[in-house]
Short mmCIF file of C-alpha atoms in Angstrom, two decimals:
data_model
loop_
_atom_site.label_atom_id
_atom_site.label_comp_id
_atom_site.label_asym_id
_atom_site.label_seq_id
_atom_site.Cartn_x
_atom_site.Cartn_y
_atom_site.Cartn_z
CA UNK A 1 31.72 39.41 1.61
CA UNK A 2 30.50 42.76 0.39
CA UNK A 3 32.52 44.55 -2.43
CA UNK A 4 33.03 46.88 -5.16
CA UNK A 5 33.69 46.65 -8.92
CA UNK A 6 34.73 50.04 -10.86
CA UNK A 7 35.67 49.74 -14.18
CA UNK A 8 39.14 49.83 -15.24
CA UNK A 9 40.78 52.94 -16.02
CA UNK A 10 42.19 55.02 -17.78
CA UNK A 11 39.02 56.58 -19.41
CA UNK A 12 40.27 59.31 -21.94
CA UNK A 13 38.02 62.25 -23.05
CA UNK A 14 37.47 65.22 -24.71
CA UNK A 15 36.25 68.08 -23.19
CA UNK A 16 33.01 68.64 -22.99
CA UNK A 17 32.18 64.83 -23.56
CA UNK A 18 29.76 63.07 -21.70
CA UNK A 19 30.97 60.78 -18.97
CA UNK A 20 29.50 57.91 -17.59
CA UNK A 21 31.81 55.52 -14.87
CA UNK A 22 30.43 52.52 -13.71
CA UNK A 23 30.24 51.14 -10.31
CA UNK A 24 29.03 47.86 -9.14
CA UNK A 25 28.43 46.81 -5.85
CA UNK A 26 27.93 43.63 -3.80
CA UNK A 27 26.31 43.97 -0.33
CA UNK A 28 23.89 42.06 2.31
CA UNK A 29 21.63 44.68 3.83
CA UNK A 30 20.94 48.19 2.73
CA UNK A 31 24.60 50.24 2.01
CA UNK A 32 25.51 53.87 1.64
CA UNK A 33 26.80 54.35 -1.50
CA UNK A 34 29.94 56.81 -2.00
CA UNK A 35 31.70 58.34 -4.65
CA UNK A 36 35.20 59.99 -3.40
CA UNK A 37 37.94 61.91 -5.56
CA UNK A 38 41.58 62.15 -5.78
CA UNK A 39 42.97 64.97 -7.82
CA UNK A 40 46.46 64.76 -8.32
CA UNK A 41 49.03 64.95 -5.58
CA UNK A 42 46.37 65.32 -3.06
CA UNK A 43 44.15 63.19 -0.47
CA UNK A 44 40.92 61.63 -1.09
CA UNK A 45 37.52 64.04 -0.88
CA UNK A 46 33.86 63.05 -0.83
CA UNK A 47 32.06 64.11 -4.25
CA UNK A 48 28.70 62.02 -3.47
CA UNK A 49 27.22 59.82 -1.84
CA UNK A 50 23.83 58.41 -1.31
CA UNK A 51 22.09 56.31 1.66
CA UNK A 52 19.09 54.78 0.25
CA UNK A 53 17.63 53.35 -3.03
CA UNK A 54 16.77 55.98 -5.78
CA UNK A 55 18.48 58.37 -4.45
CA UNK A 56 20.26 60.17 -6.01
CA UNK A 57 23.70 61.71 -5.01
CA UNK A 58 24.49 65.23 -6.53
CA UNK A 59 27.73 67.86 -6.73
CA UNK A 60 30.01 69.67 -9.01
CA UNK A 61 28.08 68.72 -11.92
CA UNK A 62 28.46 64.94 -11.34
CA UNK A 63 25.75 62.96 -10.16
CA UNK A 64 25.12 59.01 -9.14
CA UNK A 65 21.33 57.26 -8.68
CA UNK A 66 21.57 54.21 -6.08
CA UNK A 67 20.07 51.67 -7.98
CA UNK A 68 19.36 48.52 -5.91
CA UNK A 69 17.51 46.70 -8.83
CA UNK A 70 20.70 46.37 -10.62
CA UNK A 71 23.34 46.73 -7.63
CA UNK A 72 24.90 49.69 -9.32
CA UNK A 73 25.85 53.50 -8.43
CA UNK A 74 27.25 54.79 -11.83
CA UNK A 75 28.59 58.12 -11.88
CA UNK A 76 27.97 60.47 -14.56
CA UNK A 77 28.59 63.92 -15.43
CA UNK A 78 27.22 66.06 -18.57
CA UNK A 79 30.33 67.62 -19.74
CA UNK A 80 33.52 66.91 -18.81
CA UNK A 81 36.30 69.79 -17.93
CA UNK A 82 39.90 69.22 -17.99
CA UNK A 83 39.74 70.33 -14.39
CA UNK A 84 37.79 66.96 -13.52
CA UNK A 85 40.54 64.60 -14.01
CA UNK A 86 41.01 62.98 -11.20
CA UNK A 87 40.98 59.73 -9.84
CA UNK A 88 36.92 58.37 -8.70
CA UNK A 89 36.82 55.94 -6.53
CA UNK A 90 33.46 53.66 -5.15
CA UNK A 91 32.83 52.90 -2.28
CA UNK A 92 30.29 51.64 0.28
CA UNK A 93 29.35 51.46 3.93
CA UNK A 94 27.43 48.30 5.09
CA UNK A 95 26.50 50.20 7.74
CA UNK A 96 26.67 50.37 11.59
CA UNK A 97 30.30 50.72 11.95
CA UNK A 98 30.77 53.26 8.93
CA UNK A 99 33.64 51.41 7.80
CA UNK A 100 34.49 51.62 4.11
CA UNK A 101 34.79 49.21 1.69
CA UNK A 102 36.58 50.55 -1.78
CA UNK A 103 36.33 50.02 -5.43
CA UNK A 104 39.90 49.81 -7.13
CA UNK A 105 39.61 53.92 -8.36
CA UNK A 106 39.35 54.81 -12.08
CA UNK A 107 41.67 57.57 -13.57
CA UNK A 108 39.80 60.22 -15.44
CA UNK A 109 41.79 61.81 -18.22
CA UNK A 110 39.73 64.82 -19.83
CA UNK A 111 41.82 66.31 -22.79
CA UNK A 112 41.58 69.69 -23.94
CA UNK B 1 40.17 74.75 10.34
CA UNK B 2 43.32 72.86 9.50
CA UNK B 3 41.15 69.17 8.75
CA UNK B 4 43.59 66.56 8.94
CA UNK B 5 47.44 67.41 8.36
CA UNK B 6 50.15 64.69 7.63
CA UNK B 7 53.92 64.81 7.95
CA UNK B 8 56.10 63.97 5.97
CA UNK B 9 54.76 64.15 2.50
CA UNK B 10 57.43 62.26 1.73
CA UNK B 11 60.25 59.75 3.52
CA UNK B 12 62.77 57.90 2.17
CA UNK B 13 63.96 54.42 3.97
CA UNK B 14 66.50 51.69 3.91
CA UNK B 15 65.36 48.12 4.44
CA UNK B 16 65.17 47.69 8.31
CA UNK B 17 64.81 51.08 9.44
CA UNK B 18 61.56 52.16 11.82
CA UNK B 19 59.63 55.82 11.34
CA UNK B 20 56.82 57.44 12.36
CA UNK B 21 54.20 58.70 10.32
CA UNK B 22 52.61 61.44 12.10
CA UNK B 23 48.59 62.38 11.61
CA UNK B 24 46.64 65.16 13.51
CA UNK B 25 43.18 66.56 12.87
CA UNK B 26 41.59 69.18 14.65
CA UNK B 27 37.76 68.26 14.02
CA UNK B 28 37.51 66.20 17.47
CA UNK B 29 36.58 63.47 15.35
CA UNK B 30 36.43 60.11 17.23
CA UNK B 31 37.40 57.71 14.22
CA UNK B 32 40.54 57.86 12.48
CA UNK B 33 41.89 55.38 9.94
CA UNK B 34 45.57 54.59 8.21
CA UNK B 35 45.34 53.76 4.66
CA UNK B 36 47.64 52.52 2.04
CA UNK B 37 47.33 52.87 -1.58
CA UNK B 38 48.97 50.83 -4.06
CA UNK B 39 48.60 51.28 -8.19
CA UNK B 40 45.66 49.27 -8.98
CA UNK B 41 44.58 47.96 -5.63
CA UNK B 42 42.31 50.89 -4.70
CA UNK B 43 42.23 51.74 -0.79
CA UNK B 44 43.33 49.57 2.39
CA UNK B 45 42.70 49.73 5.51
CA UNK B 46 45.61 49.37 8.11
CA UNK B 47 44.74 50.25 11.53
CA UNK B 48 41.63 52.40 12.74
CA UNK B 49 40.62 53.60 16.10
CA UNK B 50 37.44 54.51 17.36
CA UNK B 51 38.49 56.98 20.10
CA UNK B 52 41.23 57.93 22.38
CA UNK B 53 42.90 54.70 23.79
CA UNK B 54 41.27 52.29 21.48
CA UNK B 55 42.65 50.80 18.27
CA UNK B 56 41.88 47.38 16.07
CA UNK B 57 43.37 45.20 13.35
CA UNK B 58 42.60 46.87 9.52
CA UNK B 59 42.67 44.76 6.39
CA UNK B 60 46.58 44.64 6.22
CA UNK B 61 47.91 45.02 9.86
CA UNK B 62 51.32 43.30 9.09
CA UNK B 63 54.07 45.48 9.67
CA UNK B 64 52.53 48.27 11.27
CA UNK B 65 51.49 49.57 14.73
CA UNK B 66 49.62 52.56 15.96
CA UNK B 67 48.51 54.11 18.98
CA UNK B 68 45.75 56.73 20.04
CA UNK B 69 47.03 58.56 23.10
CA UNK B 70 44.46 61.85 22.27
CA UNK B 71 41.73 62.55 19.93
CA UNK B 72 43.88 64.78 17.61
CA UNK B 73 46.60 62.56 16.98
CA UNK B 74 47.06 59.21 15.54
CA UNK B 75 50.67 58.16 14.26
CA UNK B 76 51.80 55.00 12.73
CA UNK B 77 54.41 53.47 13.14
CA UNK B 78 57.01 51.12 10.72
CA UNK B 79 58.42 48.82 12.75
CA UNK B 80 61.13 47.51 10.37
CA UNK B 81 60.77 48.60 6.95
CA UNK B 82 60.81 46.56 4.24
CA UNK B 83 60.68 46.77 0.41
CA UNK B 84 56.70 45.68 0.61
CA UNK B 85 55.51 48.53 2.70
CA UNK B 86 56.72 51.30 -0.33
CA UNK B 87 53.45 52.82 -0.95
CA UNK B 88 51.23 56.32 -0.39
CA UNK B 89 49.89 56.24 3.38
CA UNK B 90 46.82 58.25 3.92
CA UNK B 91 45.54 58.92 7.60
CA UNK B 92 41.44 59.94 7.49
CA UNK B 93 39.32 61.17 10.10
CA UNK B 94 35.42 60.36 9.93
CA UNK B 95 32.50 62.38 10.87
CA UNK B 96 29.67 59.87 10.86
CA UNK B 97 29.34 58.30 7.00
CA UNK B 98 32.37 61.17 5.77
CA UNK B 99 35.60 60.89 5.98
CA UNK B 100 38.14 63.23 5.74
CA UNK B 101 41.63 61.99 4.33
CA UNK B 102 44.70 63.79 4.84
CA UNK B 103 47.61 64.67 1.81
CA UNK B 104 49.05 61.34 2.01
CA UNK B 105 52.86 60.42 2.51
CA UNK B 106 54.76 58.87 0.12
CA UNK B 107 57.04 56.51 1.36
CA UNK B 108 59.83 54.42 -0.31
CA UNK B 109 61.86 51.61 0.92
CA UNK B 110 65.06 50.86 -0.25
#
């Protein structure tokens, strides 16, 4: 069935680093792509997303190609604030019924 | 715009006991979902509905029932807790490929 692979957390960074986390997906048909956040103590929120190959998904400095070559939607983000650490979590619709299928999450640590 | 509000944001339970977890959202959004999230297991699904009076089987129904008497609300209910079902709870609302996730409960069984 269709799934997602994020890699394992926690990623630990400096400030101003560079930040790349990697999402994998497996999928019949054409998915949306999504990335969501979780800062602490609070409920999910969409950051991304992206509903077709090459695009590319764009906010808050972060951004995420859909690459359907390589099955991947990699997030990535120039330089990092402390105020970004969060928990990211993949995801992806197959489509139709909207539902969501979720990557594990990956816990951002960004040190000052 | 109050999006989608969830009470309690946190609940306390002994083994056996039944709650309600109560989630609203004001967005007339037909969809609404009940989540759990457990360390390391990312998101899953419990019970969804796709509009006032309807309501299916998530990934992990077990345990759990829900009903959908109105578009706003959509509680869930703990039948009998047990030490298994100690976890966050999140209740979304979707607007086509978005959802919208409430602040979660955090609930612990004793």
């Amino acid at each position: 069935g269709d799934s997602v692979t994020q890699m394992e957390g926690p990623v630990t960074l400096s400030e101003e680093a560079f930040l790349t986390i990697n999402c994998t997906y497996t999928a019949t048909g054409y998915p949306s792509l999504f990335w969501y956040v979780q800062y602490p103590g609070e409920g999910l929120q969409l950051l991304l997303k992206a509903t077709k190959a090459d695009d590319k998904g764009s906010n808050k400095g972060f951004e995420a190609t859909y690459r359907k070559e390589t099955t991947s939607f990699h997030l990535e983000k120039g330089s990092v604030q402390v105020s970004d650490s969060a928990v990211y979590f993949c995801a992806l619709s197959p489509g139709g019924n909207y539902q969501l299928i979720w990557g594990a999450g990956t816990k951002l640590i960004i040190k000052p | 715009n109050a999006g989608v509000t969830q009470t309690p944001k946190f609940q306390v339970l002994k083994t056996g006991q039944s709650m309600t977890l109560q989630c609203a959202q004001d967005m007339n959004h037909e969809y609404m979902s009940w989540y759990r999230q457990d360390p390391g297991m990312g998101l899953r699904l419990i019970h969804y509905s796709v509009g006032a009076g309807i309501t299916d089987q998530g990934e992990v129904p077990n345990g759990y029932n829900v009903s959908r008497s109105t578009t706003e609300d959509f509680p869930l209910r703990l039948l009998s807790a047990a030490p298994s079902q100690t976890s966050v709870y999140f209740c979304a609302s979707r607007a086509r490929d978005t959802q919208y996730f409430g602040p979660g409960t955090r609930l612990t069984v004793l």
